[in-house]
Coordinates of N, CA, C and O in Angstrom, one line a residue:
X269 N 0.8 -1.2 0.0 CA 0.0 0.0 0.0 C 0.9 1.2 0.0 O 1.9 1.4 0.6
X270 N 0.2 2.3 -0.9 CA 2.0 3.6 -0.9 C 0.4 4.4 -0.4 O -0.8 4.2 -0.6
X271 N 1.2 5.4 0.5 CA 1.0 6.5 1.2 C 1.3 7.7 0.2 O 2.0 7.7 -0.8
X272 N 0.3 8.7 0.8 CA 1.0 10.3 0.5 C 1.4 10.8 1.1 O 0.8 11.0 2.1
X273 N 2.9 11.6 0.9 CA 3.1 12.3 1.6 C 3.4 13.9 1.1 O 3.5 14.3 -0.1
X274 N 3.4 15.0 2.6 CA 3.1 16.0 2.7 C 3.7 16.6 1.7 O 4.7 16.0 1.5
X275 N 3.6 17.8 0.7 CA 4.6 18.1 -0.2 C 5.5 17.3 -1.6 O 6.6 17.5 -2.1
X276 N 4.4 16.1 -1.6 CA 4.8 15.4 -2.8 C 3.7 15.3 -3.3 O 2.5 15.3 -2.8
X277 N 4.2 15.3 -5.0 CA 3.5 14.5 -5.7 C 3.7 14.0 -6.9 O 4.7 14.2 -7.5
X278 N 2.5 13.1 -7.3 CA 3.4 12.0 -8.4 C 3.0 12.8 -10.0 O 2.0 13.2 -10.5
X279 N 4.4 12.8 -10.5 CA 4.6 13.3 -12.0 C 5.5 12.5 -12.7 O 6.7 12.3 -12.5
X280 N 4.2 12.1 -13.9 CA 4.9 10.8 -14.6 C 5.5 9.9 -14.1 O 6.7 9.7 -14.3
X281 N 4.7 8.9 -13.0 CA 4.9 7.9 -12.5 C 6.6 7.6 -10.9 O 7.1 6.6 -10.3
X282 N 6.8 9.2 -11.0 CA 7.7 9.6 -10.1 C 7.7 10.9 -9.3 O 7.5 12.1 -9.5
X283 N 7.9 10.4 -8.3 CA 7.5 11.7 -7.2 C 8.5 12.7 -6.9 O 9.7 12.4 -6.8
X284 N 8.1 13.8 -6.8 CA 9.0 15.4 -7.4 C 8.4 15.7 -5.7 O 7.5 15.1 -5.1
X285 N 9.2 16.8 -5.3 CA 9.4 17.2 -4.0 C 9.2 19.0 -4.3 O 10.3 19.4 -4.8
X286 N 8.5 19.9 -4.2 CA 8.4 21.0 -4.1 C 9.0 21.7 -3.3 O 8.5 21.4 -2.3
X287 N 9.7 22.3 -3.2 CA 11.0 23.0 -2.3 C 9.7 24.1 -1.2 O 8.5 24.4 -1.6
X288 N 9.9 24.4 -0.7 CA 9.5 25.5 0.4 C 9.9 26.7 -0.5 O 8.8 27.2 -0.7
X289 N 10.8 27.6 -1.2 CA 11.2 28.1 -1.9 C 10.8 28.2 -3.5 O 10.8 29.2 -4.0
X290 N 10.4 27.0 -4.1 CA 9.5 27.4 -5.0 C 8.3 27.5 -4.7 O 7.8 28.0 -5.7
X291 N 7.5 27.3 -4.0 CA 6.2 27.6 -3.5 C 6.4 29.0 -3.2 O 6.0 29.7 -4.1
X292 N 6.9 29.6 -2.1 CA 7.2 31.3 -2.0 C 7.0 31.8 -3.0 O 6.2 32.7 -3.2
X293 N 8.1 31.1 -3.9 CA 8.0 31.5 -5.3 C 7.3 32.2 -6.1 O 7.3 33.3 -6.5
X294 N 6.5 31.1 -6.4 CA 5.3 30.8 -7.2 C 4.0 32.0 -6.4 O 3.3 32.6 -7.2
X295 N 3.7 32.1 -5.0 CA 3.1 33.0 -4.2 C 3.2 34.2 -4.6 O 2.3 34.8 -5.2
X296 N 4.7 34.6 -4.0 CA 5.0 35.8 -4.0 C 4.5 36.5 -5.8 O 3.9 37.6 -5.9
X297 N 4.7 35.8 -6.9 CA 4.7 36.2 -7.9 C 3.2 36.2 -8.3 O 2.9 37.3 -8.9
X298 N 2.4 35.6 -8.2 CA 0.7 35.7 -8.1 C 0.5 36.8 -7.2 O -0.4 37.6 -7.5
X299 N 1.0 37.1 -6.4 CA 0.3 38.3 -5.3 C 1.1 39.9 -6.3 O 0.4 40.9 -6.7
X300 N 2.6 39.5 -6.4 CA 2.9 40.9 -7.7 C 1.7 41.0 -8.6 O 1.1 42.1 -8.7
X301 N 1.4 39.7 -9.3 CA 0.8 39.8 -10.7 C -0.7 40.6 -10.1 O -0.9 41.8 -10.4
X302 N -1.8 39.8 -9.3 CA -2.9 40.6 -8.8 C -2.1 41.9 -8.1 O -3.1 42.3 -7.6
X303 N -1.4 42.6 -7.8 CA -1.3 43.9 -7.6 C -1.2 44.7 -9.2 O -1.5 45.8 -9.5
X304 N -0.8 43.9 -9.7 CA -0.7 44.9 -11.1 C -2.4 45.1 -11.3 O -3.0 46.2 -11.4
X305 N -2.8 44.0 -11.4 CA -4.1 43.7 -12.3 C -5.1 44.4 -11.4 O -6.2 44.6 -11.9
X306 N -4.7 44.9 -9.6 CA -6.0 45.3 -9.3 C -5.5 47.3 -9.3 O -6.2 48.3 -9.2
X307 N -4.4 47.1 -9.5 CA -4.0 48.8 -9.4 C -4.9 49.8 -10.0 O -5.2 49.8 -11.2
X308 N -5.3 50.8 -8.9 CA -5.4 51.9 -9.9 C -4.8 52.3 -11.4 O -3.6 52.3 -11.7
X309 N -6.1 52.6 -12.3 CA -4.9 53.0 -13.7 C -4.2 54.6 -13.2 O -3.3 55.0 -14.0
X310 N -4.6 55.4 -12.2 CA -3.8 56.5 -11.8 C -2.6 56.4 -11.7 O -1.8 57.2 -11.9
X311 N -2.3 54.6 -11.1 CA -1.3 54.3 -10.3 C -0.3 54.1 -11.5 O 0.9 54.5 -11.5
X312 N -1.2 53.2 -12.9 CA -0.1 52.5 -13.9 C 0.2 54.2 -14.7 O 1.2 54.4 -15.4
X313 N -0.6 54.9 -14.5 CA -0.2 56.3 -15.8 C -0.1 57.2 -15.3 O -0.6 58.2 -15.8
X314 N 0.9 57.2 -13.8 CA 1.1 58.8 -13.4 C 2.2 59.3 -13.4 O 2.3 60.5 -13.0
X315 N 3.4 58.7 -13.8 CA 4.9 59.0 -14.3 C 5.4 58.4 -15.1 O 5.0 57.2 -15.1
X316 N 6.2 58.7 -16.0 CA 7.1 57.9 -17.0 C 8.3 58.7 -17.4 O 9.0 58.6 -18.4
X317 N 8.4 60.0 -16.1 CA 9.8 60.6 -16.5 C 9.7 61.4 -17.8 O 10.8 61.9 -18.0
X318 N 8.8 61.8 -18.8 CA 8.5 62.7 -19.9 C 7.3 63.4 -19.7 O 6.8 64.0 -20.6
X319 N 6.9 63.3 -18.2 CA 5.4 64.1 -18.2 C 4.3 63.8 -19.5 O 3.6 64.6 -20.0
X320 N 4.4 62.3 -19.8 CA 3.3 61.4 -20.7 C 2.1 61.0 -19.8 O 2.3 60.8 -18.7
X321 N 0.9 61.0 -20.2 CA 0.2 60.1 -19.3 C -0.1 60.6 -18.1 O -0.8 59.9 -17.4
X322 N 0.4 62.1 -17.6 CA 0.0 62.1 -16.0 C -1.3 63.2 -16.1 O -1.3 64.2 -15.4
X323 N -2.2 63.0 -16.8 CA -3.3 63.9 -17.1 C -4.1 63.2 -16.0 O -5.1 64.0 -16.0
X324 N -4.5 62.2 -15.1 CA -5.4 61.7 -14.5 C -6.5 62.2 -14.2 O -6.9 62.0 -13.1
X325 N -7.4 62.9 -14.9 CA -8.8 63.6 -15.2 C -9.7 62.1 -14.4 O -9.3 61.0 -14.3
X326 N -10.8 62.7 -13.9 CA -11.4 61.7 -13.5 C -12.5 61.2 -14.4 O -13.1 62.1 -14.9
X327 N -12.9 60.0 -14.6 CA -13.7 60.0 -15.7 C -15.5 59.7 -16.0 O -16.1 58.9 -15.3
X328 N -15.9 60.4 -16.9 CA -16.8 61.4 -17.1 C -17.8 61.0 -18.1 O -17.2 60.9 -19.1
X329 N -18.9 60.7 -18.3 CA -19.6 60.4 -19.7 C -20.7 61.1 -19.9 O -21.4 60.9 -19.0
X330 N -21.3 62.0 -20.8 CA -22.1 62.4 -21.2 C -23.4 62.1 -22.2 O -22.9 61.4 -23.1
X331 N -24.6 62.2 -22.2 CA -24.9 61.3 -23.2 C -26.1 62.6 -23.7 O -26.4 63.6 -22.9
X332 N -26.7 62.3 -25.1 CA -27.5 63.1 -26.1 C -28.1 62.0 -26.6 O -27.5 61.1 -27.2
X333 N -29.7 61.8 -26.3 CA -30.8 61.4 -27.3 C -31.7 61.9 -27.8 O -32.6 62.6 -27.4
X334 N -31.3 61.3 -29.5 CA -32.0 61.8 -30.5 C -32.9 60.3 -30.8 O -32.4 59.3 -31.1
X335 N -34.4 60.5 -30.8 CA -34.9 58.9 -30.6 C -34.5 58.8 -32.0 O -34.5 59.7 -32.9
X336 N -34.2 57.4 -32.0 CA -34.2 56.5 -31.5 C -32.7 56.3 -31.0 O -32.4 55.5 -30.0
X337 N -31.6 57.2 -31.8 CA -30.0 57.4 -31.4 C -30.0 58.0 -30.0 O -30.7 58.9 -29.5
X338 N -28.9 57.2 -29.3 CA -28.3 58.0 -28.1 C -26.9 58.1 -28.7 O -26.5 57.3 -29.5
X339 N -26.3 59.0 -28.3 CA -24.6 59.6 -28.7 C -24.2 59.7 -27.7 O -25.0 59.9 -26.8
X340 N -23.0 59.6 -27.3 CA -22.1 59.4 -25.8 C -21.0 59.9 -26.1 O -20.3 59.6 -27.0
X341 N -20.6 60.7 -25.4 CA -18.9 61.0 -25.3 C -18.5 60.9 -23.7 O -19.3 60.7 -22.8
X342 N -17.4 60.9 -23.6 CA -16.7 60.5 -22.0 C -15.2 60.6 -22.4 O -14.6 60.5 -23.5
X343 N -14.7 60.7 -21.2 CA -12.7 61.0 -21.1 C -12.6 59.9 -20.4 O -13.6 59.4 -19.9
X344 N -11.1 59.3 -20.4 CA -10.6 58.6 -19.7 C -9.3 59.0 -18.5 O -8.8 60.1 -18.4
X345 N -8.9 58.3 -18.0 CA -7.8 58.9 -17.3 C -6.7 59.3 -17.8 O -5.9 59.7 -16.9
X346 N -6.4 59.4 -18.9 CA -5.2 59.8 -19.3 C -5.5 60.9 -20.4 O -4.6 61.3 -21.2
X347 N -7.0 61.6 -20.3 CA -7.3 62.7 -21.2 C -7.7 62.4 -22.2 O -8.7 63.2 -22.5
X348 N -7.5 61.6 -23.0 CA -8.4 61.3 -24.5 C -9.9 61.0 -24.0 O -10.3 60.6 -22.9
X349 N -10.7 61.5 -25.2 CA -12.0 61.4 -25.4 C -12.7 60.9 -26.4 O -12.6 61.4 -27.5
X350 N -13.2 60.2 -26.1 CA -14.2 58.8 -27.1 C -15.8 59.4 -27.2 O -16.6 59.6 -26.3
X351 N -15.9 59.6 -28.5 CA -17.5 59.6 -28.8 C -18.1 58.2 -29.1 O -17.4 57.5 -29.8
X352 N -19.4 57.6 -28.8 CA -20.3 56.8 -29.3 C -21.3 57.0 -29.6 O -21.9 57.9 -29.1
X353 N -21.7 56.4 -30.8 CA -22.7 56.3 -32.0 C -23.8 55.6 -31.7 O -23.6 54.6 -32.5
X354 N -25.2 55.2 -30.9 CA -26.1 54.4 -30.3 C -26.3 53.6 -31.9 O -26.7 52.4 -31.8
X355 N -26.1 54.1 -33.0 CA -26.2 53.2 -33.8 C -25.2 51.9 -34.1 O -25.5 51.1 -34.9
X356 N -24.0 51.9 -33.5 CA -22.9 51.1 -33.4 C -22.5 51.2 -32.1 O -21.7 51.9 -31.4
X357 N -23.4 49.9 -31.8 CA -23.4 49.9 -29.9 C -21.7 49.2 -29.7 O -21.3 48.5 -30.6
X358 N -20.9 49.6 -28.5 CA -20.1 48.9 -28.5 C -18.7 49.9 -28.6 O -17.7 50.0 -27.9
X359 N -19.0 50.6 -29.9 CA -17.7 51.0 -30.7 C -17.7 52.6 -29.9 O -18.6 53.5 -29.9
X360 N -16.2 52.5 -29.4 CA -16.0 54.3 -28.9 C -15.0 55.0 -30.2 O -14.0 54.3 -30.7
X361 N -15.2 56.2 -30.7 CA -14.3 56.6 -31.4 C -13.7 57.3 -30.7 O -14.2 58.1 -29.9
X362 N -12.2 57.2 -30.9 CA -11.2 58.6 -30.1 C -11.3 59.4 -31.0 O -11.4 59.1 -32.1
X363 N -11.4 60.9 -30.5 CA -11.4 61.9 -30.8 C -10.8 62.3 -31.4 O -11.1 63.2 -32.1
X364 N -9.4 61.7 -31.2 CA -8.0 62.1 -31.9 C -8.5 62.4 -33.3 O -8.4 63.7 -33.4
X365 N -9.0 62.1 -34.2 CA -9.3 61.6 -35.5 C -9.6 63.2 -36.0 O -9.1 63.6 -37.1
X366 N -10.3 63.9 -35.1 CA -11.0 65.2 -35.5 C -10.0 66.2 -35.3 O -9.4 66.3 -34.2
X367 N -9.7 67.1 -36.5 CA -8.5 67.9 -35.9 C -8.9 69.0 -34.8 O -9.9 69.7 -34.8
X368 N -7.7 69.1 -34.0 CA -7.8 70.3 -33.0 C -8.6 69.8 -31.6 O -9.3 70.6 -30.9
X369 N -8.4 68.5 -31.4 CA -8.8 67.6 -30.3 C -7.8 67.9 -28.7 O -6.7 67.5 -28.7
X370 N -8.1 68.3 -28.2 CA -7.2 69.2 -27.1 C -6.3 68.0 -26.4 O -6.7 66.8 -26.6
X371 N -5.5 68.1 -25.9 CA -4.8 67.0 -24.9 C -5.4 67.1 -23.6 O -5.9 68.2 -23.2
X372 N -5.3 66.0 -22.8 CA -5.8 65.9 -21.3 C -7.5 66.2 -21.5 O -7.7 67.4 -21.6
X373 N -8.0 65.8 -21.5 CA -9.7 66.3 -21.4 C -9.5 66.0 -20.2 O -8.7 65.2 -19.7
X374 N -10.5 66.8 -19.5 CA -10.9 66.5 -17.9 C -12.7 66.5 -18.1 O -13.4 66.0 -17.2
X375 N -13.0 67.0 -18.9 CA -14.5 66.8 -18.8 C -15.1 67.0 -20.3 O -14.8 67.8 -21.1
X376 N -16.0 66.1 -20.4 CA -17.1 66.0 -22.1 C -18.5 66.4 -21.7 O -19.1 66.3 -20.6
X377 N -19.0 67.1 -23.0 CA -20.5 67.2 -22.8 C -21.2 67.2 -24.2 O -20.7 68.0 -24.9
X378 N -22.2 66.6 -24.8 CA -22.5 66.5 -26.5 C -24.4 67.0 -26.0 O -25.3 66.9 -25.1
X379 N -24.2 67.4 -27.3 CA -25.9 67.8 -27.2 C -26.2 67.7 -28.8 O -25.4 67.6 -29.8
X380 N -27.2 67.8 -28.8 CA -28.1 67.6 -30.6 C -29.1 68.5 -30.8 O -29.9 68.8 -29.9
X381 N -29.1 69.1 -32.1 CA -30.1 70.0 -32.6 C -30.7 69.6 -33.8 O -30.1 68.9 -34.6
X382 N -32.1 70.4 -34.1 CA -32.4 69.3 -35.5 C -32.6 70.3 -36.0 O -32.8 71.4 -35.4
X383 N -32.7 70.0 -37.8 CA -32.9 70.9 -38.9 C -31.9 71.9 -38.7 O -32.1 72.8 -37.9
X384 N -30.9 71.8 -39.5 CA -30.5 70.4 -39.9 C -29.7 69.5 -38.6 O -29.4 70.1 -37.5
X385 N -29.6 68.2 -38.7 CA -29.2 67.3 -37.7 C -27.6 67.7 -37.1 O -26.6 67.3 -37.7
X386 N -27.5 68.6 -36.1 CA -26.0 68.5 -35.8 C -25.8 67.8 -34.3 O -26.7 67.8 -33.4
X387 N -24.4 67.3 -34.0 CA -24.0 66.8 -32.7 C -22.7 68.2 -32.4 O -21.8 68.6 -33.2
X388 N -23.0 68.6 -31.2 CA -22.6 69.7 -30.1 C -21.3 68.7 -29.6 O -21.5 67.9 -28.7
X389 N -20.0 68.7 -30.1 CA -19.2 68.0 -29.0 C -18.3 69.3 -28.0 O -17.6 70.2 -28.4
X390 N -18.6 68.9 -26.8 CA -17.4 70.3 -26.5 C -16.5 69.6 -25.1 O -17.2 68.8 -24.4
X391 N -15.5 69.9 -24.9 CA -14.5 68.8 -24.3 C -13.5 70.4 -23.6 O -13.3 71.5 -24.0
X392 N -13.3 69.8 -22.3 CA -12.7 70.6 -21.5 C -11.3 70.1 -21.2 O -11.0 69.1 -20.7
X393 N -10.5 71.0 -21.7 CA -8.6 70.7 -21.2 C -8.3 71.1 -19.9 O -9.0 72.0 -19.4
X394 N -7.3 70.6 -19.5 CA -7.0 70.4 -18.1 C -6.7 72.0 -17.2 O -6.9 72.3 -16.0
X395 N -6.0 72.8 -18.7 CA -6.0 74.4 -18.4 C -7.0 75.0 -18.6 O -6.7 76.1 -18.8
X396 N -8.4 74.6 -18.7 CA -9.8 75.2 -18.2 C -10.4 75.7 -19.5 O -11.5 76.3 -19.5
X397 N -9.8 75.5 -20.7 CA -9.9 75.9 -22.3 C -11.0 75.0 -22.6 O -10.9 73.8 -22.5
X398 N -11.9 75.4 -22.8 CA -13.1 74.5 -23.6 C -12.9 74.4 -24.7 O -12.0 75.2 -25.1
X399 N -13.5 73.4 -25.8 CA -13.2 73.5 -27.2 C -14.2 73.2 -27.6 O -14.8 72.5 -26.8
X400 N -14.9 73.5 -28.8 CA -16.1 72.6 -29.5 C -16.5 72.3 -30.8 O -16.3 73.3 -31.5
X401 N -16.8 71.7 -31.2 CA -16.8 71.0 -32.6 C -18.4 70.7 -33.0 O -19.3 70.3 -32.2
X402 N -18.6 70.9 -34.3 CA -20.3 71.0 -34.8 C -19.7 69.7 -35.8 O -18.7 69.8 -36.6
X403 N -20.6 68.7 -35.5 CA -20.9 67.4 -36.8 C -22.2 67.3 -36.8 O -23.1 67.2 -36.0
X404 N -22.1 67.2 -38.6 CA -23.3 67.2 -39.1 C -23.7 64.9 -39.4 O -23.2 64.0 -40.0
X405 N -24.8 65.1 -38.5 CA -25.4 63.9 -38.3 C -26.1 63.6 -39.0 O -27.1 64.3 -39.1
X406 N -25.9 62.0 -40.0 CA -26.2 61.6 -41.3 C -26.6 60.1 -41.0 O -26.5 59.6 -39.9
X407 N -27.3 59.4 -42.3 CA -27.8 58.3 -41.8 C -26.8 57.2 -41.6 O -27.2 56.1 -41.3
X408 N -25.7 57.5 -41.9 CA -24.4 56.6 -41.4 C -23.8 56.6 -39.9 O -23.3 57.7 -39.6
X409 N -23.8 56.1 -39.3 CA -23.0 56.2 -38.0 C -21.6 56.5 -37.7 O -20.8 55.7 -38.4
X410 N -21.2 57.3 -37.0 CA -19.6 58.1 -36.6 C -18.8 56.8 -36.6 O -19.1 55.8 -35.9
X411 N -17.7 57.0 -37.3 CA -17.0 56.2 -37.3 C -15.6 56.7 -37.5 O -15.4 57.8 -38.0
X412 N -14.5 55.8 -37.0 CA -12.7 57.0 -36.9 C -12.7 57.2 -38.4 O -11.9 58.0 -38.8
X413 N -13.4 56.7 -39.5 CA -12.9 56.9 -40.9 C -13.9 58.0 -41.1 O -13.6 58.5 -42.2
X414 N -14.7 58.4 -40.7 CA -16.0 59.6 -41.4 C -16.1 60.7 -40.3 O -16.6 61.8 -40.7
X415 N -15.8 60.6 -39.0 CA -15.9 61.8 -38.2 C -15.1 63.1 -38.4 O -15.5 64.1 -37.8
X416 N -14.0 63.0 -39.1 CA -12.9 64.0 -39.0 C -13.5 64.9 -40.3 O -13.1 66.1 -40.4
X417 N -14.4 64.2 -41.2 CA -15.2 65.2 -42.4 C -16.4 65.9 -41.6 O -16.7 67.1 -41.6
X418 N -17.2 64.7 -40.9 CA -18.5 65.0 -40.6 C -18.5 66.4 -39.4 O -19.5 67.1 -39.1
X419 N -17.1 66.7 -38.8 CA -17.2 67.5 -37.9 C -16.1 68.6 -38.4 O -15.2 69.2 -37.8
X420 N -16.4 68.7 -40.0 CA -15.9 70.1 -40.4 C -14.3 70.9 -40.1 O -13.2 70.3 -40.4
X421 N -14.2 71.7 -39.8 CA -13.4 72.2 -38.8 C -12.5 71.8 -37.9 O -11.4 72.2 -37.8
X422 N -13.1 71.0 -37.0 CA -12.6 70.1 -36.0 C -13.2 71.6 -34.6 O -14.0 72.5 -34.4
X423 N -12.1 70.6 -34.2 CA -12.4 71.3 -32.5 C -12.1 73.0 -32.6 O -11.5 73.3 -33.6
X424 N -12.5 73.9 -31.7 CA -12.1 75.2 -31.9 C -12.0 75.5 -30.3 O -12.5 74.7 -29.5
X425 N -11.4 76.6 -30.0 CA -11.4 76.8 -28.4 C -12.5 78.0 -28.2 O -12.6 79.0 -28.9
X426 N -13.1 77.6 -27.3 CA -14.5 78.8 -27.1 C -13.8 80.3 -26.8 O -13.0 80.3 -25.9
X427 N -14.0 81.2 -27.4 CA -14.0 82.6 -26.9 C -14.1 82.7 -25.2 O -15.2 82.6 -24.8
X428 N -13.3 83.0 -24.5 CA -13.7 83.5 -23.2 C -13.4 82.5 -22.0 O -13.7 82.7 -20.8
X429 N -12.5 81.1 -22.9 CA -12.3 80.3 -21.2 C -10.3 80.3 -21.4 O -9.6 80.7 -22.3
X430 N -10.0 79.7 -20.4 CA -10.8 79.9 -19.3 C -11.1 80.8 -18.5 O -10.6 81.9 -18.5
X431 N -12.1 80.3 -17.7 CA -13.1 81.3 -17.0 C -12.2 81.5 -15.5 O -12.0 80.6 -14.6
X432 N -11.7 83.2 -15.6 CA -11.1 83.1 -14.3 C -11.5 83.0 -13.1 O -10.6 83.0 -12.2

């Protein structure tokens, strides 16, 4: 009759002995790995020594419905800003696309007007500059290849901010 014992086990018909040291091992390195994976993204994008990435805006989503379309914009923590098209559930466009897209957004807001169909995008930078951009809304949905036409111009900075 064979026994088990503590800290063994059988691989390929021969028993292998785990060291106390690879177990730590093996520990310590799952406990690194879940620290990465539960960190704040403030934590993963707030230095890199070139002042990249340390925009940490908190993040924000706005939304515009036109029945049956809803439109969404929102920032992320590192300042870019994503519009969504209710007709292409799922898909965020970066803003980048549209020229004169500010760096760092700290706050989005979109609104809609009809006759003719336009989307209001206006996006706040971290130095208090508003910007805003008029797209003309068609029976296609915003997409990174058609927004940078559909919104003319691109971004412009509002007359008068920031507001001291």
């Amino acid at each position: 009759m064979q026994t088990k014992r503590a800290g063994r086990c059988r691989l390929n018909g021969s028993s292998t002995r785990f060291t106390w040291v690879g177990r730590s091992l093996a520990a310590a390195t799952g406990v690194v790995l879940a620290g990465a994976l539960i960190a704040p993204a403030s934590v993963a994008l707030s230095s890199d020594g070139e002042g990249n990435h340390k925009c940490n805006p908190s993040r924000k989503i706005s939304a515009e419905v036109d029945s049956p379309t809803e439109f969404r914009v929102t920032n992320d923590r590192r300042g870019d800003a994503f519009l969504n098209d209710g007709r292409t559930p799922g898909v965020w466009v970066d803003l980048d696309v549209v020229p004169g897209t500010p760096s760092c957004v700290i706050d989005s807001a979109v609104g809609y007007s009809e006759g003719p169909s336009v989307l209001h995008l206006t996006l706040l930078a971290k130095g208090g500059v508003a910007y805003e951009a008029e797209c003309a809304v068609t029976g296609t949905p915003f997409s990174a290849s058609n927004l940078a036409a559909a919104c003319g111009d691109g971004f412009t900075p509002v007359p008068g901010t920031p507001v001291p």
